[in-house]
Coordinates of C-alpha atoms and ligand atoms in Angstrom, one line a residue:
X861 CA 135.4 -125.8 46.3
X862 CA 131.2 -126.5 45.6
X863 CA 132.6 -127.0 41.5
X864 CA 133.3 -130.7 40.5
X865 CA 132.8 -131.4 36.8
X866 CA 133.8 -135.3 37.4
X867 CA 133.9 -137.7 34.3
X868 CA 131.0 -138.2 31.9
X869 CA 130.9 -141.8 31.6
X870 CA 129.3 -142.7 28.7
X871 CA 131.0 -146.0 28.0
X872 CA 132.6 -148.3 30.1
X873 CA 134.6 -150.1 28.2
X874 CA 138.4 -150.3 28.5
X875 CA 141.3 -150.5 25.7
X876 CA 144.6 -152.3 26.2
X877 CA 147.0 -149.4 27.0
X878 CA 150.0 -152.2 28.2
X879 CA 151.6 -151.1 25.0
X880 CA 151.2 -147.3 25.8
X881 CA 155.2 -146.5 27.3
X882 CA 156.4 -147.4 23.6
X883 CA 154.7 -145.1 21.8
X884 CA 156.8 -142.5 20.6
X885 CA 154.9 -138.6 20.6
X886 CA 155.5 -136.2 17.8
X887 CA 154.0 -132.8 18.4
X888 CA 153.6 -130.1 15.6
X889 CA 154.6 -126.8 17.0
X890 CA 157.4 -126.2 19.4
X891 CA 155.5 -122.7 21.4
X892 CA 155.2 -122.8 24.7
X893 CA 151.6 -125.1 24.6
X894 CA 153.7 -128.0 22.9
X895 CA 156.8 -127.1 25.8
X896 CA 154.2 -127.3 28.5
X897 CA 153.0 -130.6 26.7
X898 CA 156.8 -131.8 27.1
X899 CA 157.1 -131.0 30.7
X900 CA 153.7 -132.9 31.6
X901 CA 155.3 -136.1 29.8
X902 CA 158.2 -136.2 32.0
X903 CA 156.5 -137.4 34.6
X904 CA 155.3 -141.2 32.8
X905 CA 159.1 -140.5 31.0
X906 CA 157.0 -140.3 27.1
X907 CA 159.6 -140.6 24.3
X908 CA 157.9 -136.8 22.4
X909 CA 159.7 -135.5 19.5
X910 CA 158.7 -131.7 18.1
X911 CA 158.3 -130.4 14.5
X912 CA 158.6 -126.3 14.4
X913 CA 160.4 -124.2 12.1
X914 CA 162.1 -121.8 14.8
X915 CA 165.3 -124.5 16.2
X916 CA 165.2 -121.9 19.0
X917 CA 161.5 -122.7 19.9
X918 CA 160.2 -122.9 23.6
X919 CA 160.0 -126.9 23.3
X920 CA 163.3 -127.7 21.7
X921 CA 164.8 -126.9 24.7
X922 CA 162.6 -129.6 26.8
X923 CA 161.6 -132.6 23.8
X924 CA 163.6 -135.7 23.2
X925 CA 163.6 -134.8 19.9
X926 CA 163.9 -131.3 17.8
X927 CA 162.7 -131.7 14.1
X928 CA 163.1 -128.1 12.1
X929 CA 160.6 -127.8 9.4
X930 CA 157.5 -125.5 8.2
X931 CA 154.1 -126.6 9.7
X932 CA 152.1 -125.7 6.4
X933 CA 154.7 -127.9 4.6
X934 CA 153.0 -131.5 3.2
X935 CA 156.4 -132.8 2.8
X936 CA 157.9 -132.0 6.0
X937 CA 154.6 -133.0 8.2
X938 CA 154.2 -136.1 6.3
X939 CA 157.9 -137.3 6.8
X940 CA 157.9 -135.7 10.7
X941 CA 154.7 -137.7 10.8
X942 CA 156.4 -141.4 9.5
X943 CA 159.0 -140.8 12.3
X944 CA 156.7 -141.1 15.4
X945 CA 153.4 -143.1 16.1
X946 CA 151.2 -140.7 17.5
X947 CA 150.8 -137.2 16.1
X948 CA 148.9 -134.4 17.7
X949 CA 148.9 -130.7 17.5
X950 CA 149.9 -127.3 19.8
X951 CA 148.9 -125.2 17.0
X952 CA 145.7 -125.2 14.0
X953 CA 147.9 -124.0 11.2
X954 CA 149.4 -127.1 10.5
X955 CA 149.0 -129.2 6.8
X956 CA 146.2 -131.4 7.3
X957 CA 146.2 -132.9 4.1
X958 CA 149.6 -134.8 5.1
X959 CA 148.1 -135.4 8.7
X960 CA 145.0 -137.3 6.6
X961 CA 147.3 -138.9 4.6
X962 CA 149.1 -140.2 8.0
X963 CA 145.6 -141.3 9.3
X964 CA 145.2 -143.5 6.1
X965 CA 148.4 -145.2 6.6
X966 CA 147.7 -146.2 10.3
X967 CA 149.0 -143.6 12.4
X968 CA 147.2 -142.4 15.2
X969 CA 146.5 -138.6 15.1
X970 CA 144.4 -136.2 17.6
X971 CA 142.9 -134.8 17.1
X972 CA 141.2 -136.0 13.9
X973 CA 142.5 -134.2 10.7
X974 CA 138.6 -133.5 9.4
X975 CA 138.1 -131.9 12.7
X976 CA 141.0 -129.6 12.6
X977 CA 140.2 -128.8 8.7
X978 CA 136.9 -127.5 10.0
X979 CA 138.1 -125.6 12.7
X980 CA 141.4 -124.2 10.6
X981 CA 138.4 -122.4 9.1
X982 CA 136.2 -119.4 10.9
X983 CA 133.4 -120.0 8.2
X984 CA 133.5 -123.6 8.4
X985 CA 133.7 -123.6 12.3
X986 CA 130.4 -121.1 11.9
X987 CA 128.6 -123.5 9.4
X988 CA 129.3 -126.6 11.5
X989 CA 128.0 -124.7 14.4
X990 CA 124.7 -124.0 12.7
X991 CA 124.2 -127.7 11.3
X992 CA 124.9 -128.8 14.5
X993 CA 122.5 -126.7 16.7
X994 CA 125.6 -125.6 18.4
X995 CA 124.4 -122.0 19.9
X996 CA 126.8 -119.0 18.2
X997 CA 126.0 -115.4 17.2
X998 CA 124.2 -114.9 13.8
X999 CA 126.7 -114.5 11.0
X1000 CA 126.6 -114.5 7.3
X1001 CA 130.0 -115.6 4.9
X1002 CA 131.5 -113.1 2.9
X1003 CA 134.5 -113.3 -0.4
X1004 CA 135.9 -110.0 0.3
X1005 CA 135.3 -106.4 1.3
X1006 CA 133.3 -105.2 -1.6
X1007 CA 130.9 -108.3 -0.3
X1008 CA 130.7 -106.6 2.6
X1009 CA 129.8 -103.2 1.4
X1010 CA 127.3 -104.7 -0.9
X1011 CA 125.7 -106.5 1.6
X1012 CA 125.4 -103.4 3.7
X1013 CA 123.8 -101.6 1.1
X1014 CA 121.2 -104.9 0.7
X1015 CA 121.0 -105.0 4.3
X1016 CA 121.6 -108.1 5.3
X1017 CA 124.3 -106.7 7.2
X1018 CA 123.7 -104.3 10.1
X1019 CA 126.1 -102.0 12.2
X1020 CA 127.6 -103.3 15.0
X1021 CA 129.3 -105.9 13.5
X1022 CA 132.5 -107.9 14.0
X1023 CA 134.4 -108.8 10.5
X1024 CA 137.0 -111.8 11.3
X1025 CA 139.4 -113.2 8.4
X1026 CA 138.4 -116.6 7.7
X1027 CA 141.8 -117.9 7.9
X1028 CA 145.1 -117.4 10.5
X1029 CA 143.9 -115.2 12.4
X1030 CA 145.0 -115.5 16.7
X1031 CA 145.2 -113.2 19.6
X1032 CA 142.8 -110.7 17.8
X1033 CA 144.5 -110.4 14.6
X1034 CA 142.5 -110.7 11.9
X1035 CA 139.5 -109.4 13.8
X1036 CA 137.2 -106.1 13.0
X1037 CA 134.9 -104.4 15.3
X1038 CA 132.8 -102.2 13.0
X1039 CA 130.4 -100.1 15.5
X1040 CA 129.1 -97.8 12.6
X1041 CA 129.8 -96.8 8.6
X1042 CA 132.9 -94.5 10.5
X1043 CA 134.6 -97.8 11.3
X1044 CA 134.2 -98.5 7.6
X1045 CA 138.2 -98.2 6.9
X1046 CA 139.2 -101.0 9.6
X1047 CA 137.4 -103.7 6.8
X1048 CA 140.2 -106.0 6.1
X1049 CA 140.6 -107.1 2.3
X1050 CA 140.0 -111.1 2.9
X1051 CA 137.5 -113.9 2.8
X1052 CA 135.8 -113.3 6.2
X1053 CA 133.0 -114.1 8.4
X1054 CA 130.8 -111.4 9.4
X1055 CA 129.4 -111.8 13.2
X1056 CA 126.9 -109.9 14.2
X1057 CA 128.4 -107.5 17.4
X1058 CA 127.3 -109.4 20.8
X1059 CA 126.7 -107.7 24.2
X1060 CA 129.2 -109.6 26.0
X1061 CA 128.7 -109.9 29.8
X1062 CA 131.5 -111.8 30.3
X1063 CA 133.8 -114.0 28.0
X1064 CA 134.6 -117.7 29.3
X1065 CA 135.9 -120.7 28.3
X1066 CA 135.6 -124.6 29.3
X1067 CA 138.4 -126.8 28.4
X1068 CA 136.7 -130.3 27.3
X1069 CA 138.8 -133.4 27.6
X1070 CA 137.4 -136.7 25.4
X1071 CA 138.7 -139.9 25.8
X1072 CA 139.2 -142.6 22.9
X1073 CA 136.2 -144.2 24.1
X1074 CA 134.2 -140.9 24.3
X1075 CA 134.3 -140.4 27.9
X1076 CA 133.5 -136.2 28.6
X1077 CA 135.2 -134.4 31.2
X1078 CA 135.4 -131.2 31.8
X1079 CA 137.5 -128.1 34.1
X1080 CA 135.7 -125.8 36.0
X1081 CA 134.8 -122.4 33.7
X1082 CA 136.9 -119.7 33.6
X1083 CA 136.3 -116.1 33.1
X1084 CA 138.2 -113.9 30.9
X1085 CA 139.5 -110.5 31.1
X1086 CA 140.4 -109.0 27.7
X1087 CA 143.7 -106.7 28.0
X1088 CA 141.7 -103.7 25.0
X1089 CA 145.1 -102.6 23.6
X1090 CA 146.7 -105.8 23.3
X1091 CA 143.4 -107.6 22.2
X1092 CA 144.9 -110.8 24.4
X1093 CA 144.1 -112.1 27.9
X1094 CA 145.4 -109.9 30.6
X1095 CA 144.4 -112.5 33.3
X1096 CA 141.6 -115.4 33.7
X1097 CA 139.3 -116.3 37.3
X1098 CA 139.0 -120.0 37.7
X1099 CA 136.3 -120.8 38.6
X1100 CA 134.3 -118.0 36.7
X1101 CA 132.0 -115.6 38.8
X1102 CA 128.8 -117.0 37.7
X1103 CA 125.9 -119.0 38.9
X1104 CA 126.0 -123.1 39.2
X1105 CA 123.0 -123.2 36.6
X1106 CA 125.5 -120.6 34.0
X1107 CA 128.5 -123.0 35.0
X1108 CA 126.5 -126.2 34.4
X1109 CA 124.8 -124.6 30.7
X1110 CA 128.2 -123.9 29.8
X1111 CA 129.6 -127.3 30.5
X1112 CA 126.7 -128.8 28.7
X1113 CA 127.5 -126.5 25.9
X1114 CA 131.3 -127.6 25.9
X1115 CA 130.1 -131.5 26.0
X1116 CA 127.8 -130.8 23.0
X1117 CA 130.6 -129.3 21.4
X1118 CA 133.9 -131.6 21.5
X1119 CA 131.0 -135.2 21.0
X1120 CA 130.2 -133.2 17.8
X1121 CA 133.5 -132.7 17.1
X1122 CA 134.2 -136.4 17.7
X1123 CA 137.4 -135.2 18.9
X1124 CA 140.1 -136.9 21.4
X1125 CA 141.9 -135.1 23.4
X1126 CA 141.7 -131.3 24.9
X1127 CA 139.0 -129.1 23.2
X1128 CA 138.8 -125.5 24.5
X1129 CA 135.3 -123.8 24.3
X1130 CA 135.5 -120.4 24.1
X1131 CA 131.9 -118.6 25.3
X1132 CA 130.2 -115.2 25.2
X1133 CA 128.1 -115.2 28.1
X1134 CA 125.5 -112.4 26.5
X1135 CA 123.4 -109.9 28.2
X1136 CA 120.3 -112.1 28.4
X1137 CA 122.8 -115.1 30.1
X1138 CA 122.5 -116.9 27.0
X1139 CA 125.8 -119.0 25.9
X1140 CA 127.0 -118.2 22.3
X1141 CA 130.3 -120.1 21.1
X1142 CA 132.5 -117.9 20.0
X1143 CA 135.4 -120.3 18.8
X1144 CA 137.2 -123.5 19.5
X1145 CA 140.8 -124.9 19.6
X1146 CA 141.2 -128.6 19.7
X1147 CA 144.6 -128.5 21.5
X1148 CA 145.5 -127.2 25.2
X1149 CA 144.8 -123.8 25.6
X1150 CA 145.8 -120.5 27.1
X1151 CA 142.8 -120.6 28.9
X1152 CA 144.0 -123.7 30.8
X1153 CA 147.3 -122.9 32.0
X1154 CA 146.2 -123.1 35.8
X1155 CA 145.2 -126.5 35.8
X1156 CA 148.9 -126.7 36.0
X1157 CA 148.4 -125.9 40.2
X1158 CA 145.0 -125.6 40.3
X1159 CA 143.4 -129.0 39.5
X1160 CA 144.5 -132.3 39.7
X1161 CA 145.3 -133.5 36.6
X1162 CA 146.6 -130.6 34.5
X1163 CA 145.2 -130.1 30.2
X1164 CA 148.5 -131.0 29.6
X1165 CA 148.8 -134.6 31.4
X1166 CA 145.0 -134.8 29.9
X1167 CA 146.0 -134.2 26.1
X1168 CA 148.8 -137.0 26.7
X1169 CA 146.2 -139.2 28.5
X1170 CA 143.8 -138.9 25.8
X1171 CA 146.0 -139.5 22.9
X1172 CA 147.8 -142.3 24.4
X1173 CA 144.3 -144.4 25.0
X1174 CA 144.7 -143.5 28.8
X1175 CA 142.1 -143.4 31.4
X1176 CA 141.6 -139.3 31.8
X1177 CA 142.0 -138.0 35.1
X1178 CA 140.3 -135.8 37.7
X1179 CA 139.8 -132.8 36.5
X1180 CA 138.7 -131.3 40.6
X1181 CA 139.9 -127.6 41.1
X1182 CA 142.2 -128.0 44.2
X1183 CA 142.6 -123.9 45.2
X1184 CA 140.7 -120.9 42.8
X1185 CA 143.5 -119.2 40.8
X1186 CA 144.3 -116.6 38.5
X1187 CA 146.3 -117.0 35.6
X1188 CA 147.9 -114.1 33.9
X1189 CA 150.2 -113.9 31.0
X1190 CA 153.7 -111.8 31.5
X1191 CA 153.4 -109.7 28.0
X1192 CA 156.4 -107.7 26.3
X1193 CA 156.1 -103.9 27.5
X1194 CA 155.1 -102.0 24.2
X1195 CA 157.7 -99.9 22.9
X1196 CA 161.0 -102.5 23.7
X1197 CA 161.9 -104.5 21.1
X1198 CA 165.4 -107.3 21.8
X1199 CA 167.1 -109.4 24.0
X1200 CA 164.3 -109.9 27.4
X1201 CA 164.9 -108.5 30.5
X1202 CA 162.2 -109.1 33.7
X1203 CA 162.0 -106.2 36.1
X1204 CA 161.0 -107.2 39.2
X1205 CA 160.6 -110.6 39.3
X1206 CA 162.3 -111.5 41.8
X1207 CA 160.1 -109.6 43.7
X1208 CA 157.1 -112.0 42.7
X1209 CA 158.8 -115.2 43.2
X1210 CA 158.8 -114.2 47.3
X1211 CA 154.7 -114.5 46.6
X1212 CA 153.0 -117.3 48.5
X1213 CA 151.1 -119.1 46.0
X1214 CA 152.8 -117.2 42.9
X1215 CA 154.3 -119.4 40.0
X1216 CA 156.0 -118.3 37.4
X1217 CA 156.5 -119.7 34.0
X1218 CA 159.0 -118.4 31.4
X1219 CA 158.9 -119.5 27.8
X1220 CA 162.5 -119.1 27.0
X1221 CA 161.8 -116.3 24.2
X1222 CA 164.9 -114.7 23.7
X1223 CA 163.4 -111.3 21.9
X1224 CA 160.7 -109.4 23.0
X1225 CA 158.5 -107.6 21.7
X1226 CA 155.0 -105.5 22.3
X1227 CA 152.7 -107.7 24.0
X1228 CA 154.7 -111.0 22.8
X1229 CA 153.5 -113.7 25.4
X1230 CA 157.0 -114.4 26.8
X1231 CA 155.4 -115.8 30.1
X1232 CA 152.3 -116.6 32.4
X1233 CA 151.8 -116.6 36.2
X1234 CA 149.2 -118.4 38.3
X1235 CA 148.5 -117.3 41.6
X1236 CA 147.0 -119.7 44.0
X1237 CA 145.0 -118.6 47.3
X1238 CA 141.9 -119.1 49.3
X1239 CA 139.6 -116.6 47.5
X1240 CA 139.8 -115.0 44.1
X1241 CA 139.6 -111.8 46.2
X1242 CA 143.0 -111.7 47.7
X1243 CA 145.0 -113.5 44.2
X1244 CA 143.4 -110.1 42.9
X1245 CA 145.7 -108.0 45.1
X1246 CA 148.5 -110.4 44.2
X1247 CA 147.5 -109.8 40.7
X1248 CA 147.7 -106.0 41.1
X1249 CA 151.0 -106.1 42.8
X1250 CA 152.5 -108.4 39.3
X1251 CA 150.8 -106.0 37.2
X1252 CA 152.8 -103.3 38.9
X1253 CA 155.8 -105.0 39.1
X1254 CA 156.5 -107.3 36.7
X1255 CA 157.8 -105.6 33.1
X1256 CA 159.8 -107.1 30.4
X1257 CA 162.3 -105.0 28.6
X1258 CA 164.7 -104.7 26.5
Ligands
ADP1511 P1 141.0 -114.8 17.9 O1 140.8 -116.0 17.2 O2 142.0 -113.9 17.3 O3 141.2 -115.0 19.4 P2 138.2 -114.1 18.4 O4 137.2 -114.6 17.4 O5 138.3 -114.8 19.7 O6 139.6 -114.0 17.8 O7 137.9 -112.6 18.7 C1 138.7 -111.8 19.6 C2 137.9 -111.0 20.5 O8 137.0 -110.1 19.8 C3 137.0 -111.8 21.4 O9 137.6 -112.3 22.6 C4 135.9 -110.8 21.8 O10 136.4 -109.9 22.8 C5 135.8 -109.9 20.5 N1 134.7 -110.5 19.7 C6 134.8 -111.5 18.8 N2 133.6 -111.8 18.2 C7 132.7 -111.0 18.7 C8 131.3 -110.8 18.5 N3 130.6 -111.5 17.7 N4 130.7 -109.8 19.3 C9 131.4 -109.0 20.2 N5 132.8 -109.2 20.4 C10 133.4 -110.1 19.7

């Protein structure tokens, strides 16, 4: 592989770590980012505890610890919080005023609760963009759909545009794509920012890793392929197919990005890669991200090993691609609703190269991520025809 993003090092100095194997883990979120978080931390035997609402969550079935309780809840943060000495995060919609409060009182939480408070927020994620010459499409902030219309009418907005709630929304919901005054109706009713419409040539992402000393590194791009009815990721190229001097911009881009942030810990960069080749930011997550499930098998030291590493005052490791891969996520058939059933994978698992990762999701439903696959080969050219074959192959029903 040409790729290596090694380690940034900006600073050379060390912390004392001897303490680290005592430090008990407590994860907000119990999906299957926070389960795959769990798995990684088998390996150095970390003492992780989970907080989610759902006792039948992907993670409970793997974490020392299973804590029931709502994520937006100051009370039940707070107190999941007291219980552990490092909190971090496998989901944004989480209360940060109780992980702030946490932060006062000494714990250690990643990533940093002001960070997360911008980011919870599309308009404040756009605004920090802008005062921090952080390159994203033009945009203005609107209260609410009559907002909208009126600035239309003053023309300060002009069709295409994309309308995304300010707050909650994930996987494409709470997104509008308004291509002209016929897509009018599809305005959502909610504090929004108002994008204008970019000619994407391809959408990628860079997962950042910064450690607590502000070391940088960074995976190779990855390329996105939208699934258009789902709105979600039908599958992802590592390494992306574009030039070293796109690669390199976007992993200057991602650098710029997480130091601004001042985050430690995993940062994914999400990119629009326009029709000139310029790099826009589309939106951030400051956890591990779907967009990094092949590190898993594809690069020596996977987001989630990273995300531990980072919190825990670790050294980070290499972040090398081994083998390209494709990762793509096993989505619910539409139309079944219940109990899960895989047709056909059995049929996969003979696959050279093929690895398959169930979330444990009981129900499914219509594009619910219940799993993901990464296929490993040579070339991106022949995990393609693997790809195909899973696509054909591969259902879950009810
Ligand atoms: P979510 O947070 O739900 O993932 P995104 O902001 O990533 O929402 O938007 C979902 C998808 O909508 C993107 O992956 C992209 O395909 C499309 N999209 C978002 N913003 C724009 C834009 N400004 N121009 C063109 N397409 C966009």
């Amino acid at each position: 592989m040409s790729a290596i993003f090694p380690l940034t090092k900006m600073n050379n100095k060390s912390v004392d770590v001897s303490n680290f194997y005592n430090k008990k883990i407590g994860i907000l979120g119990g999906g299957q980012l926070g389960k795959m978080l769990c798995v990684s931390a088998t390996n150095l035997h970390l003492d992780i505890s989970v907080l989610d609402p759902s006792s039948d969550c992907s993670a409970a079935f793997v974490c020392k610890k299973f804590y029931s309780g709502n994520l937006s809840d100051y009370d039940a943060v707070y107190r999941f919080g007291q219980s552990v000495d490092i909190i971090t995060i496998e989901i944004e919609n989480v209360n940060t005023e109780a992980l702030m409060k946490l932060a006062e009182e000494g714990k250690v939480v990643h990533p940093a609760p002001h960070a997360l408070h911008i980011i919870q927020d599309k308009g404040l994620q756009k605004e920090f963009y802008s005062r921090n010459n952080l390159k994203t499409s033009s945009y203005i902030i609107c209260e609410n759909k009559k907002e909208v219309q009126e600035q239309i009418n003053n023309g300060l907005i002009s069709f295409p545009f994309v309308q995304k709630s300010r707050k909650a929304g994930y996987d494409g919901k709470g997104v509008a794509v308004i291509n002209s005054s016929v897509d009018l109706h599809k305005l959502m009713e909610t504090p929004c920012v108002i994008e204008q419409k970019v000619n994407i040539q391809k959408e990628l992402s860079v997962i950042a890793v910064r450690d607590v000393l502000g070391n940088v590194s960074c995976y190779a791009p990855v390329e996105m392929i939208f699934d258009e009815l789902a709105n979600l990721v039908k599958y992802l190229l590592c390494p992306a197919q574009i030039s070293e001097t796109i690669a390199k911009k976007a992993i200057v881009l991602a650098t710029e990005t997480i130091n601004a942030f001042d985050i430690v810990g995993i940062l994914a960069v999400e990119m629009f890669l326009d029709e000139n080749n310029e790099l826009l930011i589309n939106e951030v997550a400051p956890r591990p991200h779907n967009s990094g499930h092949h590190t898993i098998e594809n690069t020596f030291t996977s987001q989630y090993e990273q995300q531990l590493r980072a919190i825990l005052g670790l050294p980070l490791g290499s972040v090398k691609t081994i083998m390209p891969a494709i990762m793509l996520n096993i989505l619910g058939e539409p139309g079944y609703n219940g109990a899960a059933k895989y047709l056909g994978i059995e049929k996969c698992l003979e696959m050279e190269g093929v690895k398959i990762h169930l979330y444990g999701k009981s129900e499914t439903k219509s594009y619910r991520k219940m799993g993901h696959v990464t296929i490993l080969d040579t070339s991106l050219e022949s995990a393609k025809q693997k790809a195909e074959y899973i696509f054909a192959h591969l259902k879950v029903i009810a």
